[in-house]
Amino acid sequence: MSASESEPSLDFIRTIVAEDLKNNKHERIITRFPPEPNGYLHIGHAKSICLNFGISLESKGVCHLRFDDTNPTKEDTEYVNSIKEDVKWLGFDWGENLFYASDYFDKLYGYAVELVKKGKAYVCSLSAEETKDYRGNLKEPGKNSPYRDRSVEENLELLKKMKAGECAEGEHILRAKIDMTSPNLNMRDPAIYRIRKAHHHRTGDTWCIYPMYDFAHGLSDAIEKITHSICTLEFENHRPLYEWFLEQLDVPSEPKQIEFARLNLTYTLMSKRKLLDLVNSGVVNGWDDPRMPTIAGIRRRGYTPKSLRRFCEKIGISKHDSVTELNLLEYCVREDLNETTPRVMGILNPLKVVIENYPEGEVEEMEAPYHPKDESMGKRKLPFSREIYIEQEDFMEDPPKKFFRLAVGREVRLRYAYVIYCEEAIKNEKGEVVELRCKYDVDTRSGSGQVKRKVKGTIHWLSAAHAIKAEARLYETLFLSENAEEGEDYRENLNPNSLKVAECYIEPSLKDAEVGKSYQFERNAYFCVDKDSTPEKRVFNRTVTLKDGWGKIKNK
Ligand code: ATP
Ligand code: MG
């Protein structure tokens, strides 16, 4: 992939990077994407991935993939593997640069000892409750812990004991000695190490003390000589602490932390904790449920890497929190799928049509191109016969003047086939139309050169005898309100209709359609073949409808 699919304008972070390069501040730019492997990546992470990998590509630098795996109780190799797969799928390559904070546990412990020796850290034995009380709040300063003035020797001794597993969880923590009166709560002697007698997915039972995120993260950046440590705005008031550790310690480099506004999307939940909850409680069918905002879910739904990269490019980077319209994401998906997907016939709500004057038993093959503009996609043959299915929506009993589809006494063109005229609608005992009786005009076959007649509407169809049954999964947003986090309990906003399963008919060429492949069902929507498909039955996920809500907003 090229550095950028279209020239990106210089956002404020790229401007900083460009300046630094101009001033020869760094030999080369090193960024990193630092996920914690405690869940699957979501569309918000895609923004961070595109930014970090994008900058490294544009500046001929490198971007590390680093797992910030400091919390053994919540992390798992399943997540590590999914994250790698997702970053690759998005089109990015970390090359040799795959790292784990857990690889630095020895070094990090060394840094902790260095802080203790410098009198900049101490072992505190307050209970969790007491620590909270001593911390104060935004209005009131904190109080010094009674253990703050332990001697260096005593601290070293206790830290060793903590590491050796001789203390109970919660008995002690190691804290930075900064300032209990700081207006920034993060600077009030934050924890550096805590005791956790837990198995780590990579280091096993080697450790029973684990470094806190703020300590491990910045120092891992420094160890890797990251030049620009880009993170989201909630870390802005952690920056003084990030810098404090770098100042106190003898580190190989001093990365610069820069914050940007995270992606928020309408109708979309982005909290990993809540997404995990949706999975665990069975509201969705796993992390890759196509309704999930996870990269795995989005991929299964049929969104493309290119459309996600394009979306990230369009939303840009800023310092101000905002909420992006889901419509914009869908617009980017349509834009890509429009160019790349074959057009096929699929009928979601079939209505049978009998063409009375068409010879029984006869089958014609109608040639139909797969794409209106891209001839390289080729053509296929669509069988046509006396009984066909059309979409229920394409018939109206009592149509308004401007309804250019079928009604009794009106005619319509069948795409790639003939003009038919409707003579009668047959109803069942409930009064519903269940079948149409039509006549065709033999002189109107598409492509025959004889077609002179102007007909206003063209509809899609399938030969009933040749149509194949399939399952269509029709998705709506998982949440009903734009702000998915709204209210006391986010579950109250769940959309009961987020998944509707429908029987549908597809054309014969789709019989063995490959899992993951996308199509446009003409006049319907984009669909993608789901992994639940069997040799007997294809399952299609509706990726996105054809209707473009974004265009409408823009042109209002
Ligand atoms: P957690 O609550 O578990 O920390 P997280 O979403 O912050 O959740 P991380 O694994 O820490 O998950 O995130 C990895 C990187 O992705 C971080 O640099 C983070 O800033 C960035 N990131 C997370 N969510 C978003 C978002 N919505 N928009 C942009 N970047 C994000
Ligand atoms: Mg985080």
Coordinates of C-alpha atoms and ligand atoms in Angstrom, one line a residue:
M1 CA 0.0 0.0 0.0
S2 CA 1.2 3.5 -0.7
A3 CA 1.8 6.0 2.1
S4 CA -1.5 7.6 1.5
E5 CA -4.3 6.9 -0.9
S6 CA -4.8 10.6 -1.4
E7 CA -2.6 13.4 -0.2
P8 CA -3.4 13.8 3.5
S9 CA -3.4 17.4 4.7
L10 CA -1.1 18.1 7.6
D11 CA -3.0 17.8 10.8
F12 CA -1.5 19.2 14.0
I13 CA 0.4 16.0 14.8
R14 CA 1.8 15.6 11.3
T15 CA 2.9 19.3 11.5
I16 CA 4.9 18.5 14.7
V17 CA 6.5 15.5 13.1
A18 CA 7.4 17.5 9.9
E19 CA 8.9 20.3 12.1
D20 CA 10.9 17.7 14.1
L21 CA 12.2 16.2 10.9
K22 CA 13.1 19.6 9.4
N23 CA 15.1 20.4 12.6
N24 CA 16.9 17.0 12.5
K25 CA 15.5 16.3 15.9
H26 CA 15.4 12.6 15.1
E27 CA 17.2 10.3 12.7
R28 CA 13.9 8.6 11.9
I29 CA 10.4 8.7 13.2
I30 CA 9.3 5.9 15.4
T31 CA 5.6 5.6 16.4
R32 CA 3.8 2.8 18.0
F33 CA 0.3 1.4 18.4
P34 CA 0.1 0.1 22.0
P35 CA -3.1 -1.9 22.6
E36 CA -3.8 -3.7 25.9
P37 CA -4.7 -7.3 24.9
N38 CA -7.9 -7.2 27.0
G39 CA -10.4 -7.2 24.2
Y40 CA -10.8 -7.0 20.4
L41 CA -10.0 -3.9 18.5
H42 CA -12.8 -1.6 17.4
I43 CA -13.3 1.2 14.9
G44 CA -11.8 3.7 17.3
H45 CA -8.6 1.8 17.4
A46 CA -8.6 1.9 13.6
K47 CA -8.2 5.7 13.9
S48 CA -5.2 5.3 16.1
I49 CA -3.7 2.6 13.9
C50 CA -4.2 4.6 10.7
L51 CA -2.6 7.6 12.5
N52 CA 0.5 5.9 13.9
F53 CA 1.2 3.6 10.9
G54 CA 0.2 6.4 8.5
I55 CA 2.8 8.8 10.0
S56 CA 5.5 6.2 9.9
L57 CA 4.8 5.4 6.3
E58 CA 4.7 9.0 5.2
S59 CA 7.9 9.8 7.0
K60 CA 9.7 6.6 6.0
G61 CA 10.0 5.7 9.7
V62 CA 8.7 2.7 11.5
C63 CA 5.7 1.9 13.7
H64 CA 5.9 -0.6 16.4
L65 CA 3.1 -2.9 17.5
R66 CA 3.4 -3.1 21.3
F67 CA 1.2 -5.0 23.6
D68 CA 0.9 -3.1 26.9
D69 CA 0.3 -6.3 28.7
T70 CA 0.7 -5.3 32.4
N71 CA -2.6 -6.5 33.7
P72 CA -2.5 -10.3 33.9
T73 CA -6.0 -10.9 35.1
K74 CA -7.7 -9.3 32.1
E75 CA -5.4 -10.2 29.3
D76 CA -5.3 -13.2 27.0
T77 CA -3.5 -14.6 23.9
E78 CA -6.8 -14.8 22.1
Y79 CA -6.8 -11.0 22.1
V80 CA -3.1 -10.8 21.1
N81 CA -3.8 -12.9 18.1
S82 CA -7.0 -11.1 17.1
I83 CA -5.2 -7.7 17.4
K84 CA -2.4 -8.8 15.1
E85 CA -4.9 -10.1 12.6
D86 CA -6.9 -6.9 12.6
V87 CA -3.9 -4.6 12.2
K88 CA -2.7 -6.7 9.2
W89 CA -6.2 -6.8 7.7
L90 CA -6.3 -3.0 7.9
G91 CA -3.3 -3.0 5.6
F92 CA -0.4 -2.2 8.0
D93 CA 2.8 -4.0 8.7
W94 CA 4.9 -3.7 11.8
G95 CA 7.7 -5.8 10.2
E96 CA 10.2 -6.9 12.9
N97 CA 8.8 -4.5 15.4
L98 CA 6.5 -6.6 17.5
F99 CA 7.0 -5.9 21.2
Y100 CA 5.4 -6.6 24.6
A101 CA 5.7 -4.5 27.7
S102 CA 6.0 -7.9 29.5
D103 CA 9.4 -8.3 27.7
Y104 CA 10.6 -5.3 29.7
F105 CA 9.5 -6.6 33.1
D106 CA 13.1 -7.0 34.2
K107 CA 14.1 -3.6 33.0
L108 CA 11.0 -2.0 34.5
Y109 CA 11.7 -3.5 37.8
G110 CA 15.2 -2.1 37.5
Y111 CA 13.8 1.3 36.9
A112 CA 11.7 0.9 40.0
V113 CA 14.7 0.0 42.1
E114 CA 16.5 3.1 40.6
L115 CA 13.7 5.3 41.7
V116 CA 13.8 3.9 45.2
K117 CA 17.5 4.4 45.4
K118 CA 17.1 8.0 44.3
G119 CA 14.6 8.5 47.1
K120 CA 11.9 9.0 44.5
A121 CA 9.8 6.0 45.4
Y122 CA 8.6 4.2 48.5
V123 CA 6.7 1.2 49.7
C124 CA 3.4 2.2 51.1
S125 CA 1.5 -0.1 53.4
L126 CA -1.8 1.8 53.7
S127 CA -4.9 -0.2 52.8
A128 CA -6.7 0.6 49.5
E129 CA -9.4 2.4 51.5
E130 CA -6.9 4.5 53.4
T131 CA -4.9 5.3 50.3
K132 CA -8.1 6.7 48.8
D133 CA -8.7 8.9 51.8
Y134 CA -5.2 10.2 51.9
R135 CA -5.4 11.1 48.2
G136 CA -7.8 13.9 48.7
N137 CA -9.9 15.1 45.7
L138 CA -10.1 17.8 43.1
K139 CA -11.0 20.4 45.8
E140 CA -8.8 19.2 48.6
P141 CA -5.1 18.4 48.7
G142 CA -3.9 14.9 49.7
K143 CA -2.0 14.0 52.8
N144 CA 1.4 12.3 53.0
S145 CA 1.3 8.6 53.7
P146 CA 2.8 7.7 57.1
Y147 CA 5.1 5.4 55.2
R148 CA 6.4 8.1 52.9
D149 CA 9.6 8.6 54.8
R150 CA 10.8 5.0 55.0
S151 CA 14.5 4.8 54.4
V152 CA 15.9 3.7 51.1
E153 CA 17.2 0.5 52.7
E154 CA 13.8 -0.4 54.2
N155 CA 12.1 0.3 50.9
L156 CA 14.5 -1.9 49.0
E157 CA 14.1 -4.6 51.5
L158 CA 10.3 -4.5 51.2
L159 CA 10.3 -4.2 47.5
K160 CA 12.4 -7.4 47.3
K161 CA 10.0 -9.2 49.6
M162 CA 7.1 -8.1 47.4
K163 CA 8.8 -9.4 44.4
A164 CA 9.7 -12.7 46.1
G165 CA 6.0 -13.4 46.8
E166 CA 6.4 -12.9 50.6
C167 CA 3.6 -10.4 50.9
A168 CA -0.1 -10.6 50.4
E169 CA -2.0 -8.8 47.7
G170 CA -2.9 -5.3 48.9
E171 CA -0.4 -5.4 51.8
H172 CA 2.0 -3.0 50.1
I173 CA 2.3 -1.0 46.9
L174 CA 5.3 0.8 45.5
R175 CA 4.5 4.5 45.0
A176 CA 6.3 7.4 43.2
K177 CA 7.2 10.1 45.7
I178 CA 6.0 13.3 43.9
D179 CA 3.6 15.7 45.5
M180 CA 0.4 14.9 47.6
T181 CA -0.7 18.5 47.2
S182 CA -0.5 18.7 43.4
P183 CA -3.7 20.0 41.7
N184 CA -3.1 17.1 39.3
L185 CA -4.3 13.9 41.1
N186 CA -2.1 11.8 38.9
M187 CA 0.9 13.4 40.6
R188 CA -0.2 12.5 44.1
D189 CA 2.3 9.7 44.7
P190 CA 0.8 7.4 42.1
A191 CA 1.3 3.6 42.4
I192 CA 4.1 2.1 40.3
Y193 CA 3.9 -1.6 41.3
R194 CA 1.2 -3.7 42.9
I195 CA 1.1 -7.2 44.1
R196 CA -1.0 -9.6 41.9
K197 CA -0.6 -13.3 42.4
A198 CA -1.8 -14.0 38.9
H199 CA -0.7 -16.0 36.0
H200 CA 0.5 -13.9 33.1
H201 CA -0.3 -15.0 29.5
R202 CA 3.4 -14.6 28.6
T203 CA 5.5 -14.5 31.7
G204 CA 3.6 -17.3 33.5
D205 CA 4.2 -17.3 37.2
T206 CA 7.6 -15.5 37.1
W207 CA 6.1 -12.3 38.6
C208 CA 3.8 -11.6 41.4
I209 CA 4.2 -7.9 41.2
Y210 CA 3.1 -6.0 38.1
P211 CA 3.9 -2.4 37.0
M212 CA 1.1 0.1 36.7
Y213 CA 0.1 1.3 33.2
D214 CA 1.4 4.8 33.5
F215 CA 4.8 3.6 34.7
A216 CA 5.2 0.7 32.2
H217 CA 3.8 2.6 29.2
G218 CA 6.0 5.6 29.1
L219 CA 9.1 3.6 30.0
S220 CA 8.3 1.1 27.3
D221 CA 8.1 4.0 24.9
A222 CA 11.5 5.2 26.1
I223 CA 13.1 1.7 25.8
E224 CA 11.9 1.4 22.2
K225 CA 13.1 5.0 21.5
I226 CA 9.7 6.0 20.3
T227 CA 9.9 9.6 19.0
H228 CA 6.2 10.5 19.1
S229 CA 4.0 8.8 21.6
I230 CA 0.5 9.5 20.3
C231 CA -2.4 8.8 22.5
T232 CA -6.0 10.0 23.2
L233 CA -7.0 13.0 25.1
E234 CA -7.8 11.3 28.4
F235 CA -4.1 10.9 28.9
E236 CA -3.5 14.7 28.7
N237 CA -3.3 15.0 32.4
H238 CA -1.1 11.9 32.7
R239 CA 1.5 13.7 30.6
P240 CA 3.2 15.4 33.6
L241 CA 3.6 12.0 35.1
Y242 CA 4.8 10.5 31.8
E243 CA 7.5 13.2 31.7
W244 CA 8.3 12.9 35.4
F245 CA 9.4 9.3 35.0
L246 CA 11.5 10.1 32.0
E247 CA 13.2 13.0 33.9
Q248 CA 14.0 10.9 37.1
L249 CA 15.4 7.9 35.3
D250 CA 18.4 7.2 33.1
V251 CA 16.4 6.2 30.0
P252 CA 17.6 5.6 26.5
S253 CA 15.3 8.2 24.9
E254 CA 12.7 10.8 25.8
P255 CA 9.6 10.4 23.7
K256 CA 7.2 13.2 23.3
Q257 CA 3.6 12.4 24.3
I258 CA 1.0 14.0 22.0
E259 CA -2.8 13.7 22.6
F260 CA -5.6 13.7 20.0
A261 CA -9.4 13.4 20.2
R262 CA -10.7 9.9 20.2
L263 CA -13.2 8.7 17.7
N264 CA -16.8 8.7 18.9
L265 CA -19.4 7.5 16.5
T266 CA -23.2 7.8 16.7
Y267 CA -25.2 4.7 17.6
T268 CA -21.9 3.0 18.6
L269 CA -20.5 1.8 21.8
M270 CA -16.7 2.1 22.1
S271 CA -15.9 1.0 25.6
K272 CA -14.0 -2.3 25.7
R273 CA -15.5 -3.1 29.0
K274 CA -19.1 -2.7 27.7
L275 CA -18.3 -4.6 24.5
L276 CA -17.0 -7.4 26.6
D277 CA -20.2 -7.3 28.5
L278 CA -22.3 -7.5 25.3
V279 CA -20.3 -10.6 24.3
N280 CA -20.4 -12.3 27.7
S281 CA -24.1 -11.7 28.3
G282 CA -25.0 -13.1 24.8
V283 CA -26.6 -9.9 23.5
V284 CA -24.4 -10.4 20.5
N285 CA -23.0 -13.6 19.1
G286 CA -19.3 -13.1 19.9
W287 CA -16.7 -10.4 19.2
D288 CA -17.1 -10.8 15.5
D289 CA -20.9 -10.4 15.5
P290 CA -21.5 -8.2 12.4
R291 CA -23.3 -5.7 14.5
M292 CA -20.3 -5.1 16.7
P293 CA -18.1 -2.1 16.1
T294 CA -15.0 -4.4 16.4
I295 CA -12.7 -4.7 13.4
A296 CA -13.6 -8.4 13.5
G297 CA -17.3 -7.7 13.3
I298 CA -16.9 -5.0 10.7
R299 CA -14.8 -7.4 8.6
R300 CA -17.4 -10.1 8.8
R301 CA -20.1 -7.7 7.9
G302 CA -18.3 -6.9 4.7
Y303 CA -16.7 -3.5 5.4
T304 CA -13.4 -3.2 3.6
P305 CA -10.0 -2.1 4.9
K306 CA -9.8 0.6 2.2
S307 CA -13.1 2.1 3.3
L308 CA -12.0 2.2 6.9
R309 CA -8.7 3.9 6.0
R310 CA -10.6 6.3 3.8
F311 CA -13.0 7.0 6.7
C312 CA -10.1 7.7 9.1
E313 CA -8.6 10.0 6.5
K314 CA -11.8 11.9 6.1
I315 CA -12.4 12.5 9.8
G316 CA -8.9 13.8 10.4
I317 CA -7.1 14.5 13.6
S318 CA -7.9 17.2 16.1
K319 CA -7.7 18.1 19.8
H320 CA -11.4 18.6 20.1
D321 CA -13.8 16.0 21.2
S322 CA -16.6 15.4 18.7
V323 CA -19.0 12.8 17.5
T324 CA -18.8 11.5 14.0
E325 CA -21.9 10.4 12.1
L326 CA -22.2 6.7 11.4
N327 CA -23.5 7.8 8.0
L328 CA -20.1 9.0 7.0
L329 CA -18.6 5.5 7.7
E330 CA -21.3 3.9 5.7
Y331 CA -20.7 6.4 2.9
C332 CA -17.1 5.4 2.7
V333 CA -18.1 1.7 2.6
R334 CA -20.5 2.3 -0.2
E335 CA -18.0 4.3 -2.1
D336 CA -15.5 1.4 -2.1
L337 CA -18.1 -1.4 -2.6
N338 CA -19.7 0.5 -5.5
E339 CA -16.4 0.1 -7.4
T340 CA -15.4 -3.3 -6.4
T341 CA -18.5 -5.5 -6.1
P342 CA -20.3 -7.5 -8.8
R343 CA -23.9 -6.8 -9.3
V344 CA -26.2 -9.8 -8.9
M345 CA -29.9 -10.5 -8.5
G346 CA -31.3 -11.3 -5.1
I347 CA -34.9 -11.1 -4.0
L348 CA -35.7 -10.5 -0.4
N349 CA -39.5 -10.6 -0.4
P350 CA -40.5 -12.7 -3.3
L351 CA -43.8 -12.3 -5.3
K352 CA -44.5 -14.9 -7.9
V353 CA -45.2 -13.7 -11.4
V354 CA -46.6 -16.1 -14.1
I355 CA -46.0 -14.9 -17.7
E356 CA -49.0 -16.5 -19.3
N357 CA -47.9 -16.2 -22.9
Y358 CA -44.4 -17.5 -22.3
P359 CA -44.0 -21.1 -23.5
E360 CA -44.1 -23.6 -20.7
G361 CA -40.8 -25.5 -20.2
E362 CA -38.7 -23.0 -22.2
V363 CA -35.6 -21.4 -20.7
E364 CA -33.7 -18.6 -22.2
E365 CA -30.4 -17.3 -21.1
M366 CA -30.0 -13.6 -20.6
E367 CA -26.6 -12.1 -20.7
A368 CA -25.9 -9.8 -17.8
P369 CA -22.7 -7.9 -17.0
Y370 CA -21.4 -8.0 -13.4
H371 CA -20.7 -4.3 -13.3
P372 CA -22.1 -1.4 -15.2
K373 CA -18.7 0.3 -15.7
D374 CA -16.0 -2.3 -15.1
E375 CA -16.1 -4.7 -18.0
S376 CA -13.2 -6.7 -16.6
M377 CA -15.7 -8.3 -14.1
G378 CA -17.2 -10.1 -17.0
K379 CA -20.7 -11.4 -17.5
R380 CA -22.9 -14.3 -16.6
K381 CA -26.0 -15.9 -18.0
L382 CA -29.3 -15.5 -16.2
P383 CA -31.9 -18.1 -16.9
F384 CA -35.4 -16.8 -17.7
S385 CA -38.6 -18.8 -17.7
R386 CA -42.4 -18.6 -17.5
E387 CA -42.5 -18.2 -13.7
I388 CA -40.3 -15.6 -12.0
Y389 CA -40.0 -13.9 -8.7
I390 CA -40.0 -10.2 -8.3
E391 CA -39.7 -8.1 -5.1
Q392 CA -43.1 -7.5 -3.4
E393 CA -42.2 -3.8 -3.2
D394 CA -42.2 -3.7 -7.0
F395 CA -46.0 -4.2 -7.2
M396 CA -48.7 -2.0 -5.8
E397 CA -52.4 -2.5 -5.9
D398 CA -53.3 1.1 -5.8
P399 CA -50.3 2.9 -7.1
P400 CA -49.8 6.7 -7.3
K401 CA -49.1 8.1 -10.7
K402 CA -45.4 8.2 -10.3
F403 CA -45.0 4.6 -9.3
F404 CA -43.0 3.3 -12.3
R405 CA -43.1 -0.4 -11.3
L406 CA -45.9 -3.0 -11.6
A407 CA -49.6 -2.6 -11.1
V408 CA -52.5 -4.2 -12.8
G409 CA -52.8 -2.5 -16.2
R410 CA -49.2 -1.3 -16.1
E411 CA -45.9 -2.5 -17.7
V412 CA -42.4 -2.6 -16.6
R413 CA -39.0 -3.8 -18.0
L414 CA -37.4 -6.9 -16.4
R415 CA -33.7 -6.1 -16.3
Y416 CA -31.8 -7.8 -19.1
A417 CA -35.0 -9.5 -20.3
Y418 CA -38.4 -8.4 -21.5
V419 CA -41.1 -5.9 -20.9
I420 CA -44.1 -7.5 -19.1
Y421 CA -47.6 -6.2 -18.7
C422 CA -49.7 -7.1 -15.6
E423 CA -53.2 -8.3 -16.2
E424 CA -54.3 -9.6 -12.8
A425 CA -53.3 -9.9 -9.2
I426 CA -54.3 -13.0 -7.4
K427 CA -55.0 -12.8 -3.6
N428 CA -55.2 -15.3 -0.8
E429 CA -58.0 -15.5 1.6
K430 CA -56.4 -12.8 3.8
G431 CA -56.6 -10.4 0.8
E432 CA -52.8 -10.4 0.3
V433 CA -51.5 -10.4 -3.3
V434 CA -49.7 -13.7 -3.7
E435 CA -49.3 -14.0 -7.5
L436 CA -49.3 -11.8 -10.6
R437 CA -50.5 -12.8 -14.0
C438 CA -48.6 -11.1 -16.7
K439 CA -48.0 -11.1 -20.5
Y440 CA -44.6 -10.5 -22.1
D441 CA -43.8 -8.7 -25.3
V442 CA -41.5 -11.0 -27.4
D443 CA -40.1 -8.0 -29.3
T444 CA -38.7 -6.3 -26.3
R445 CA -35.8 -8.6 -25.4
S446 CA -32.9 -6.6 -24.0
G447 CA -29.9 -6.4 -26.4
S448 CA -31.9 -7.7 -29.3
G449 CA -31.8 -4.4 -31.1
Q450 CA -35.6 -4.5 -31.5
V451 CA -36.3 -2.7 -28.3
K452 CA -37.9 0.5 -29.3
R453 CA -40.5 0.8 -26.6
K454 CA -39.9 3.3 -23.8
V455 CA -40.8 1.9 -20.4
K456 CA -40.2 4.0 -17.3
G457 CA -39.3 1.4 -14.8
T458 CA -36.9 -1.5 -14.7
I459 CA -37.0 -4.1 -12.0
H460 CA -35.0 -7.1 -11.0
W461 CA -36.2 -10.7 -11.0
L462 CA -35.2 -14.3 -10.8
S463 CA -36.5 -17.4 -12.6
A464 CA -38.5 -19.3 -10.0
A465 CA -37.3 -22.7 -11.1
H466 CA -33.6 -21.6 -11.0
A467 CA -33.6 -19.3 -8.0
I468 CA -31.7 -20.7 -5.0
K469 CA -32.8 -20.2 -1.4
A470 CA -30.5 -18.4 0.9
E471 CA -30.5 -16.7 4.3
A472 CA -30.2 -12.9 4.5
R473 CA -29.2 -11.3 7.8
L474 CA -30.4 -7.8 7.9
Y475 CA -28.8 -5.5 10.4
E476 CA -29.7 -2.3 11.9
T477 CA -27.7 -0.3 14.5
L478 CA -27.2 -2.2 17.8
F479 CA -28.5 0.9 19.7
L480 CA -31.5 3.0 19.2
S481 CA -30.2 6.3 20.4
E482 CA -27.4 8.3 18.8
N483 CA -25.6 8.3 22.0
A484 CA -25.2 4.6 22.7
E485 CA -23.8 5.4 26.2
E486 CA -26.9 7.4 27.2
G487 CA -28.8 6.7 30.4
E488 CA -28.1 4.7 33.5
D489 CA -27.8 1.4 31.8
Y490 CA -26.6 1.3 28.2
R491 CA -28.6 -1.8 27.6
E492 CA -31.8 0.2 27.7
N493 CA -30.9 1.6 24.4
L494 CA -30.5 -1.8 22.7
N495 CA -32.3 -2.0 19.4
P496 CA -34.6 -5.1 19.5
N497 CA -34.5 -5.2 15.6
S498 CA -30.8 -5.0 15.2
L499 CA -30.8 -8.4 13.5
K500 CA -33.6 -9.8 11.3
V501 CA -33.1 -13.1 9.6
A502 CA -35.0 -13.5 6.3
E503 CA -35.2 -16.1 3.6
C504 CA -34.3 -14.8 0.3
Y505 CA -33.6 -16.0 -3.3
I506 CA -30.4 -15.6 -5.1
E507 CA -29.3 -16.2 -8.7
P508 CA -27.7 -19.5 -9.7
S509 CA -24.2 -18.0 -10.1
L510 CA -24.1 -17.4 -6.3
K511 CA -24.6 -21.1 -5.4
D512 CA -21.0 -21.5 -4.3
A513 CA -20.2 -17.9 -3.5
E514 CA -17.1 -17.7 -1.5
V515 CA -17.2 -16.8 2.2
G516 CA -16.2 -13.2 2.7
K517 CA -17.0 -12.1 -0.9
S518 CA -19.2 -9.1 -1.4
Y519 CA -21.9 -8.4 -3.9
Q520 CA -24.4 -5.8 -4.7
F521 CA -27.9 -7.3 -4.8
E522 CA -29.2 -4.9 -7.4
R523 CA -31.6 -2.3 -6.1
N524 CA -31.3 -3.8 -2.6
A525 CA -28.1 -3.5 -0.7
Y526 CA -24.5 -4.7 -0.5
F527 CA -24.2 -8.2 0.9
C528 CA -21.3 -10.3 1.9
V529 CA -21.1 -14.1 2.3
D530 CA -21.0 -15.1 5.9
K531 CA -18.8 -17.9 7.5
D532 CA -22.0 -19.6 8.7
S533 CA -22.7 -20.6 5.1
T534 CA -23.0 -24.3 4.3
P535 CA -22.8 -26.1 1.0
E536 CA -26.6 -26.4 1.2
K537 CA -27.2 -22.8 2.1
R538 CA -25.4 -19.5 1.6
V539 CA -25.8 -17.0 4.4
F540 CA -25.5 -13.3 3.4
N541 CA -24.8 -10.4 5.7
R542 CA -26.3 -7.1 4.7
T543 CA -23.2 -4.9 4.8
V544 CA -24.9 -1.6 4.0
T545 CA -28.0 -0.4 2.1
L546 CA -27.7 1.4 -1.2
K547 CA -29.4 4.5 0.2
D548 CA -26.9 7.2 1.0
G549 CA -27.8 9.0 4.1
W550 CA -24.6 11.0 4.2
G551 CA -25.1 12.5 0.7
K552 CA -28.5 13.8 1.8
I553 CA -27.1 15.4 4.9
K554 CA -24.4 17.1 2.9
N555 CA -26.8 18.4 0.2
K556 CA -29.4 19.7 2.6
Ligands
ATP1 P1 -9.0 0.5 27.9 O1 -10.1 1.1 28.6 O2 -8.9 -1.0 28.0 O3 -7.7 1.1 28.1 P2 -8.7 1.5 25.2 O4 -9.8 1.6 24.2 O5 -8.0 2.7 25.6 O6 -9.4 0.7 26.4 P3 -6.2 0.4 24.5 O7 -5.9 -1.0 24.1 O8 -5.5 1.0 25.6 O9 -7.7 0.4 24.6 O10 -6.0 1.3 23.2 C1 -4.9 1.2 22.3 C2 -4.7 2.6 21.7 O11 -5.9 2.9 20.9 C3 -4.5 3.7 22.7 O12 -3.4 4.5 22.2 C4 -5.8 4.4 22.7 O13 -5.5 5.8 22.9 C5 -6.3 4.2 21.3 N1 -7.8 4.3 21.2 C6 -8.6 3.7 22.0 N2 -9.9 4.1 21.7 C7 -9.8 5.0 20.8 C8 -10.8 5.8 20.0 N3 -12.1 5.7 20.3 N4 -10.3 6.6 19.1 C9 -9.0 6.7 18.9 N5 -8.1 6.0 19.5 C10 -8.4 5.2 20.4
MG2 MG -6.3 2.5 27.1

